[in-house]
XYZ file of C-alpha atoms in Angstrom:
535
model
C 0.142 -0.011 0.138
C 2.814 2.245 0.767
C 4.545 1.417 -3.022
C 1.135 2.175 -4.757
C 1.110 5.854 -2.747
C 4.777 6.753 -3.719
C 4.103 5.721 -6.817
C 0.618 7.525 -6.938
C 2.985 10.872 -5.770
C 5.599 9.794 -8.362
C 2.970 10.385 -11.026
C 0.911 13.611 -9.780
C 3.928 15.269 -9.106
C 5.443 14.674 -12.695
C 2.490 15.404 -14.332
C 2.644 19.365 -12.298
C 5.781 19.582 -13.081
C 4.606 19.660 -17.268
C 1.569 21.242 -16.591
C 3.863 24.080 -15.451
C 6.534 24.145 -17.965
C 3.915 23.953 -21.101
C 3.138 28.370 -21.281
C -0.996 28.529 -20.940
C -2.469 31.080 -23.382
C -6.443 31.615 -24.329
C -6.167 30.949 -27.771
C -7.631 27.778 -29.512
C -6.322 24.881 -31.865
C -7.258 26.799 -34.688
C -5.585 29.924 -33.569
C -2.268 28.538 -32.459
C -2.259 26.540 -36.271
C -2.841 29.755 -38.184
C 0.137 31.700 -36.451
C 2.159 28.926 -36.663
C 1.935 28.611 -40.979
C 2.350 32.632 -40.058
C 6.038 32.304 -38.010
C 7.072 29.678 -39.982
C 6.975 31.426 -42.777
C 10.728 31.914 -44.775
C 13.085 34.829 -42.472
C 13.667 37.691 -45.195
C 15.801 39.667 -42.741
C 16.627 40.084 -39.180
C 13.649 41.665 -37.772
C 11.482 38.991 -39.149
C 13.539 36.180 -37.543
C 13.053 37.571 -33.959
C 9.487 37.623 -34.436
C 9.219 34.224 -35.857
C 11.454 32.388 -32.821
C 10.008 34.943 -30.218
C 6.387 34.079 -31.626
C 6.768 30.440 -31.264
C 8.864 30.249 -27.989
C 5.944 31.839 -26.707
C 3.649 29.246 -27.791
C 5.082 26.255 -27.212
C 6.196 25.129 -30.387
C 10.341 24.623 -31.233
C 12.132 26.197 -34.295
C 12.486 23.649 -36.817
C 15.797 23.937 -37.678
C 17.452 25.900 -34.825
C 20.742 25.318 -35.866
C 19.948 26.837 -39.467
C 18.122 30.190 -38.000
C 21.298 30.709 -35.374
C 23.163 30.982 -38.283
C 21.013 33.218 -39.694
C 20.964 35.308 -36.782
C 24.198 35.589 -37.045
C 25.381 37.037 -40.636
C 22.859 38.885 -40.640
C 23.768 41.048 -37.161
C 25.061 44.607 -37.773
C 27.006 45.458 -34.784
C 26.743 49.736 -35.068
C 23.376 49.175 -35.116
C 21.293 49.152 -31.662
C 17.839 48.034 -32.533
C 19.670 44.716 -35.034
C 21.821 43.949 -31.426
C 18.667 43.772 -29.711
C 16.780 41.273 -32.446
C 19.809 39.620 -32.295
C 20.148 39.201 -28.713
C 15.950 38.273 -27.796
C 16.451 35.971 -30.364
C 19.372 33.649 -29.826
C 17.918 33.686 -26.355
C 14.854 32.196 -27.559
C 16.846 29.467 -28.917
C 18.447 26.787 -27.368
C 22.489 26.232 -27.368
C 22.464 29.873 -30.036
C 24.574 32.512 -28.888
C 25.825 35.435 -30.320
C 29.480 36.383 -28.481
C 31.511 39.545 -28.927
C 34.436 41.039 -27.859
C 33.659 44.433 -27.040
C 31.654 46.327 -24.417
C 28.469 47.780 -25.669
C 28.104 51.330 -24.928
C 25.685 53.713 -24.872
C 23.740 56.988 -24.253
C 21.837 58.341 -22.496
C 20.487 62.410 -23.006
C 17.768 64.120 -20.993
C 19.029 67.695 -20.981
C 22.011 66.963 -19.170
C 23.953 64.150 -20.258
C 25.028 60.243 -18.933
C 27.758 58.206 -20.516
C 27.698 54.797 -19.493
C 27.689 51.266 -20.484
C 25.234 48.435 -20.197
C 25.314 48.164 -17.139
C 24.708 52.151 -16.158
C 28.140 52.583 -14.712
C 29.983 55.685 -15.608
C 32.803 55.447 -18.251
C 35.960 58.133 -17.303
C 37.376 57.678 -20.532
C 34.843 59.401 -22.793
C 35.274 62.903 -23.249
C 31.556 65.040 -24.080
C 32.442 67.817 -26.400
C 29.632 71.011 -28.165
C 30.480 71.334 -31.275
C 28.516 74.572 -31.755
C 25.953 76.208 -30.524
C 23.945 78.569 -32.228
C 20.975 81.059 -31.630
C 17.402 79.287 -33.949
C 16.731 82.850 -36.016
C 20.000 84.861 -36.176
C 22.478 81.436 -37.146
C 25.051 83.468 -34.443
C 27.516 81.091 -32.736
C 27.256 81.476 -29.102
C 29.813 78.126 -27.988
C 31.926 76.357 -30.200
C 34.260 73.426 -28.847
C 33.163 73.563 -24.543
C 34.156 70.534 -23.487
C 31.575 69.364 -20.894
C 32.899 68.746 -17.118
C 32.494 65.269 -15.295
C 30.090 66.182 -11.674
C 31.007 63.053 -9.212
C 27.469 63.896 -7.455
C 23.802 64.962 -8.439
C 21.727 67.585 -6.521
C 17.978 66.810 -6.055
C 17.417 69.805 -9.379
C 19.264 67.980 -12.378
C 17.907 63.995 -10.326
C 13.903 64.567 -10.899
C 15.470 64.695 -14.820
C 16.294 61.050 -14.836
C 13.691 59.485 -13.512
C 14.079 57.228 -16.765
C 16.866 55.547 -15.024
C 15.654 54.245 -11.917
C 15.818 50.414 -13.621
C 19.542 50.995 -13.855
C 20.670 49.588 -10.471
C 24.165 50.346 -10.225
C 23.847 53.698 -11.428
C 26.556 55.610 -10.603
C 26.130 59.821 -10.362
C 28.603 61.330 -11.738
C 27.251 63.229 -15.057
C 28.385 65.634 -17.803
C 28.035 68.662 -17.432
C 27.720 72.190 -19.767
C 26.888 75.394 -17.749
C 25.669 76.993 -20.748
C 23.661 80.071 -18.585
C 27.328 81.060 -17.580
C 27.844 82.628 -21.471
C 24.636 84.532 -20.503
C 22.703 84.224 -23.586
C 19.656 86.073 -24.598
C 16.299 83.795 -24.745
C 14.995 82.129 -27.410
C 15.704 78.630 -29.163
C 19.345 77.433 -29.334
C 20.296 74.512 -31.687
C 23.272 72.071 -29.965
C 25.309 69.850 -31.463
C 27.026 67.336 -29.399
C 29.953 64.852 -29.697
C 30.968 61.934 -27.495
C 34.456 61.262 -28.287
C 37.004 58.302 -26.529
C 36.223 54.880 -28.017
C 34.576 54.423 -31.689
C 32.422 52.139 -30.509
C 30.351 54.546 -29.090
C 26.881 54.152 -30.050
C 24.612 57.315 -30.732
C 28.239 59.414 -30.299
C 27.239 62.567 -32.980
C 23.624 64.556 -31.357
C 21.107 66.998 -31.716
C 19.860 69.236 -29.329
C 17.094 72.306 -29.414
C 17.063 74.173 -25.866
C 14.683 77.171 -25.043
C 16.577 79.425 -23.036
C 13.582 81.281 -20.746
C 13.287 84.896 -19.654
C 10.894 86.771 -17.657
C 9.446 90.379 -19.643
C 9.196 93.732 -17.289
C 7.461 96.432 -18.821
C 8.388 100.355 -18.837
C 8.259 103.275 -19.056
C 4.585 103.330 -19.834
C 2.875 106.241 -21.455
C -0.211 107.385 -21.994
C -1.443 110.104 -23.769
C -4.047 112.081 -25.875
C -3.141 114.682 -28.163
C -5.105 117.104 -30.163
C -5.334 116.789 -34.561
C -4.296 120.376 -34.538
C -1.691 120.969 -31.776
C -3.244 123.575 -30.454
C -2.310 122.273 -27.161
C 0.573 119.854 -26.338
C 0.250 115.957 -25.378
C -1.393 115.147 -21.926
C 0.761 112.235 -20.956
C 0.427 110.224 -17.578
C 3.498 106.875 -16.844
C 1.848 104.305 -15.678
C 3.683 101.691 -13.343
C 2.890 97.682 -13.585
C 0.453 96.231 -12.238
C -1.103 99.261 -11.464
C -4.009 101.262 -12.840
C -4.179 105.116 -13.843
C -5.813 106.251 -11.438
C -7.751 108.817 -13.627
C -9.297 107.966 -16.977
C -8.630 109.040 -20.361
C -11.404 110.794 -22.867
C -10.504 111.510 -26.950
C -12.901 112.380 -29.727
C -12.760 112.488 -33.077
C -10.296 114.984 -32.370
C -8.114 114.164 -30.494
C -5.731 110.674 -30.884
C -4.438 108.537 -28.370
C -1.434 106.910 -27.695
C 0.299 104.333 -25.739
C 4.344 104.007 -25.421
C 6.244 101.280 -23.498
C 9.302 99.644 -23.493
C 9.576 95.192 -22.683
C 13.019 94.560 -21.384
C 14.750 91.555 -19.722
C 13.657 91.896 -16.143
C 17.648 89.896 -15.565
C 18.716 91.847 -17.821
C 17.339 94.865 -18.719
C 18.482 94.003 -22.777
C 15.387 94.923 -24.985
C 12.763 92.228 -26.287
C 10.284 91.805 -29.197
C 7.576 89.009 -28.109
C 5.949 87.874 -30.423
C 2.908 88.963 -29.677
C 2.335 91.877 -28.227
C -1.190 93.115 -28.676
C -3.867 96.543 -27.067
C -7.157 95.151 -26.562
C -10.102 97.277 -25.542
C -13.189 96.010 -23.847
C -16.805 97.977 -23.752
C -17.796 97.591 -19.713
C -21.771 98.232 -21.457
C -22.270 96.093 -24.218
C -19.074 93.423 -24.499
C -17.013 94.855 -27.776
C -13.874 93.980 -27.677
C -10.911 95.504 -29.880
C -7.588 94.316 -30.782
C -5.019 95.984 -32.279
C -1.338 94.377 -33.081
C 1.572 97.275 -31.153
C 4.520 96.945 -33.517
C 8.679 98.458 -32.255
C 9.583 101.275 -34.182
C 13.343 100.375 -34.848
C 14.190 101.806 -31.164
C 12.342 98.673 -30.163
C 9.748 101.276 -28.983
C 6.739 99.984 -28.806
C 4.001 102.673 -30.068
C -0.008 102.265 -30.738
C -2.146 105.408 -31.748
C -5.866 105.248 -32.150
C -7.837 108.131 -34.657
C -11.152 107.332 -33.212
C -12.733 109.349 -36.444
C -10.912 106.576 -38.433
C -11.326 103.628 -36.257
C -15.041 104.154 -35.741
C -16.147 102.070 -38.061
C -14.183 98.785 -35.833
C -16.013 100.170 -32.845
C -19.234 100.316 -34.682
C -19.531 103.577 -33.727
C -20.275 102.465 -30.171
C -19.686 105.473 -27.701
C -18.265 104.591 -24.176
C -16.412 103.649 -20.911
C -13.360 100.820 -23.027
C -10.797 99.012 -20.396
C -7.617 99.327 -22.061
C -5.480 96.267 -21.786
C -1.669 95.095 -23.312
C -1.577 91.466 -23.871
C 2.151 90.231 -24.073
C 3.198 86.778 -25.307
C 6.062 84.518 -26.427
C 7.310 80.898 -25.936
C 10.232 81.997 -24.591
C 8.824 83.599 -21.547
C 7.729 82.395 -18.555
C 5.440 85.313 -17.168
C 2.596 86.528 -19.890
C 1.237 89.599 -19.258
C -2.465 90.602 -19.142
C -2.401 93.301 -17.399
C -4.879 96.254 -17.357
C -3.475 99.612 -17.436
C -6.645 102.748 -18.033
C -10.302 103.116 -18.985
C -10.625 105.282 -21.696
C -13.760 107.032 -22.870
C -14.334 107.121 -26.585
C -16.977 109.407 -28.406
C -17.791 109.063 -31.633
C -19.565 111.312 -34.217
C -21.769 109.142 -35.170
C -23.101 107.383 -31.661
C -25.711 104.555 -32.659
C -25.817 102.754 -29.209
C -27.742 99.146 -29.713
C -28.497 98.290 -25.849
C -26.123 95.018 -26.484
C -23.697 93.818 -29.011
C -25.853 91.490 -31.458
C -24.136 88.899 -32.293
C -23.043 87.950 -35.257
C -24.323 84.949 -37.347
C -21.954 83.732 -40.052
C -23.859 80.543 -40.257
C -26.686 81.262 -42.426
C -27.568 81.154 -46.807
C -26.490 83.416 -47.934
C -28.387 85.733 -50.476
C -29.354 84.031 -54.475
C -26.894 86.084 -57.015
C -28.683 86.566 -60.000
C -26.153 86.372 -62.815
C -27.519 88.761 -65.897
C -24.842 87.935 -68.761
C -24.930 90.873 -71.887
C -28.106 90.426 -74.003
C -27.717 89.449 -77.225
C -27.526 91.485 -80.255
C -30.032 91.853 -82.398
C -30.337 91.261 -85.706
C -30.064 92.854 -88.935
C -33.736 93.382 -91.021
C -34.259 89.843 -93.426
C -33.799 91.909 -96.462
C -30.233 92.994 -95.416
C -29.405 89.182 -94.828
C -31.275 87.784 -97.965
C -29.418 90.631 -100.146
C -26.405 89.266 -98.832
C -26.416 86.160 -99.033
C -27.675 86.957 -103.799
C -23.816 89.152 -103.515
C -22.587 85.829 -101.842
C -24.564 83.780 -104.462
C -24.637 85.127 -107.687
C -20.717 84.284 -109.005
C -21.800 80.629 -108.721
C -25.863 81.951 -110.665
C -23.396 83.400 -113.274
C -21.010 80.097 -113.300
C -24.457 78.285 -114.515
C -25.640 81.210 -117.197
C -21.983 81.000 -118.563
C -22.545 76.956 -118.701
C -25.912 76.709 -119.972
C -24.313 79.735 -122.612
C -21.235 78.578 -123.999
C -21.575 74.841 -123.206
C -19.544 73.156 -120.585
C -16.339 71.332 -121.978
C -16.522 68.155 -119.846
C -14.453 65.751 -122.268
C -11.867 64.897 -119.937
C -13.844 63.767 -117.127
C -13.343 60.406 -116.010
C -15.505 57.731 -113.993
C -12.268 56.307 -112.256
C -12.468 56.303 -108.567
C -9.790 59.141 -108.248
C -11.718 61.234 -110.306
C -14.985 60.404 -108.368
C -13.558 60.157 -104.850
C -11.954 63.378 -105.212
C -15.309 65.798 -106.363
C -16.812 64.289 -103.617
C -14.144 65.108 -101.120
C -13.951 68.911 -102.760
C -17.968 69.248 -102.111
C -17.303 67.516 -98.785
C -15.078 70.692 -98.621
C -17.646 72.996 -99.525
C -20.196 71.801 -97.060
C -18.476 70.983 -93.860
C -17.435 75.221 -94.606
C -20.937 76.152 -94.222
C -21.568 73.166 -91.365
C -19.896 75.389 -89.374
C -20.534 78.966 -89.715
C -24.322 76.584 -88.768
C -23.149 73.977 -85.899
C -19.582 73.447 -85.474
C -16.865 74.820 -83.240
C -13.298 75.230 -84.483
C -11.327 72.523 -82.889
C -14.720 69.729 -84.125
C -13.757 71.359 -87.802
C -10.640 70.634 -88.466
C -11.354 67.000 -86.881
C -13.628 66.751 -89.432
C -11.417 68.590 -92.614
C -7.985 66.837 -91.107
C -10.374 63.373 -92.616
C -11.695 64.436 -95.239
C -8.337 66.769 -96.589
C -6.432 63.521 -96.552
C -9.552 61.898 -98.660
C -9.209 64.639 -101.116
C -5.497 65.073 -101.318
C -4.846 61.177 -102.280
C -7.492 61.206 -104.777
C -6.665 64.088 -106.768
C -3.145 63.311 -106.765
C -3.907 59.647 -108.104
C -6.240 61.469 -110.776
C -3.729 63.917 -112.015
C -1.506 61.237 -112.951
C -3.108 59.537 -114.731
C -4.175 62.897 -116.752
C -0.777 63.230 -117.017
C 0.049 59.359 -118.401
C -2.973 59.930 -120.676
C -1.444 63.230 -122.262
C 2.185 62.233 -122.527
C 0.727 58.946 -124.558
C -1.333 60.972 -126.739
C 2.044 63.023 -127.442
C 3.683 59.803 -128.969
C 1.696 58.476 -130.603
C 3.057 60.011 -134.282
C 6.834 57.762 -133.044
C 6.040 54.912 -132.500
C 6.783 53.306 -135.383
C 10.268 55.172 -135.388
C 10.975 54.134 -131.728
C 10.322 50.685 -132.989
C 12.351 50.918 -135.657
C 15.304 52.180 -133.696
C 15.223 49.633 -131.169
C 14.900 46.869 -133.971
C 19.174 48.793 -134.945
C 19.992 48.319 -131.101
C 19.481 44.801 -131.295
C 20.893 43.859 -134.643
C 24.910 46.235 -132.694
C 24.456 44.022 -129.595
C 24.311 41.099 -131.604
C 27.389 42.367 -133.574
C 29.584 43.365 -131.289
C 31.164 40.386 -130.350
C 32.896 40.695 -133.609
C 32.978 44.109 -134.922
C 35.875 46.449 -133.695
C 36.456 49.256 -131.836
C 36.397 51.785 -135.230
C 32.902 50.518 -136.422
C 31.520 51.549 -133.034
C 31.948 54.844 -132.991
C 28.669 56.037 -133.680
C 26.949 54.116 -130.036
C 29.102 55.633 -126.904
C 28.219 54.770 -123.317
C 28.766 56.447 -120.700
C 29.736 54.983 -116.935
C 30.327 56.658 -113.951
C 31.460 55.438 -111.078
C 31.301 56.859 -107.759
C 32.852 54.518 -104.619
C 33.734 51.189 -107.068
C 30.001 50.872 -107.454
C 27.832 51.927 -110.989
C 25.296 54.321 -110.733
C 24.488 55.400 -114.328
C 24.178 54.151 -118.002
C 23.286 56.133 -120.007
C 23.968 55.965 -124.084
C 23.633 58.162 -126.153
C 23.551 58.084 -130.483
C 24.715 60.246 -132.911
C 23.115 59.137 -135.859
C 19.747 56.457 -135.720
C 21.248 55.089 -138.920
C 24.548 52.843 -139.915
C 25.353 52.574 -142.812
């Protein structure tokens, strides 16, 4: 009985161990078979090999040819690529008996605002050197630093430590940090482009990086002056200076005969250097109706911002609504730590044409527009029927005169033949004339040219054939009287060629052949006769 219990415990332990070794998942047998078919396809690169090997291992399926797969991984590995090293390392771990060996230490660079150069164990490398090759302002392209080295610090304060939260996974992280105090050069606010290089070993990975650094600052408003100026300059301007962030105690009043002006400067709060932020606006808000009008304040050549309001010219933007407007100054920029919205003063504006509604009605933009009725030019009046008929008769009068003369004198059509070329030529000629008529009544220029190309080609070929036939007929009629003479001459020439072998040269003087040779090729053969008869 004791042996039976011991055997049962042994079988149970083996079953549990087998179950523990097999991976569990929620895929059906069909899904596993489909995934296995996809993952068992031939490899195209190291990435596909990684997904196939690791995927099959997750499903609990062994790779069919592990040795061949291991050789493929080793042959396609690129030691200079971090991505290639990752795929090779993960795939080799999933394969049994596949080891990828390297005889050097892999180095990585981690950059998070400050820069840390470590090995794979996150330990600092004192032999490495970090150099800022260049640092230039993005806006002006002017160089600020050149070949500035980083210094290695052996401690990290709490302010810098918050930028290295991503290193929590490194249990052996050391506190050495490469540091460059860029603010020691007192750069102006804005964006700067850094080119950083890590030297010390040719096996470094990612040893050259480009960084974009933003230098922010705080803006201050100086010399804020508000004034009301008469257009006719009969009296001097009344100027009031307001200090940020207080509001002017008294209100300012301007009507159609006066201008309201604002001048101020924007400077760096730390260095006192003049600034020109991207967004500088002056906003006027009607406290009664809620209407807002925004203007852009622009600096002059001395970076002094000026804004002048002419109530007579700007009344349309205010809808000629008089009242008390709150004057706000808005300053903003991506490099400013303290964007400004300042209620500077209250301004009372009076317009000549005052149309004050109870409340400002919101303009409805998304409504159907009124239909536009297009009015085309009316066609010109046609001439009277008598004029058009008279013009038609004058155009047809030459043709009518031709028909009358033919009937009176008689038309000679003896040379007209009924050959196909002659008939086709005359039909094509008539079709061309008919096409001209259809062009004036129905067709446009492009349609007419298309049809004319077809009709004209057929007419040209038929006319050429017809004229050739007439020329042959004319020449045959000219040579009829001398045909017997040509026949006699041909007979005498045959007699001469028969006797040419027995006759000597003096007897053939009346037959002179002229043969022209060019590049040893006969190109012409002509015979001239001094007489037609040989006695």
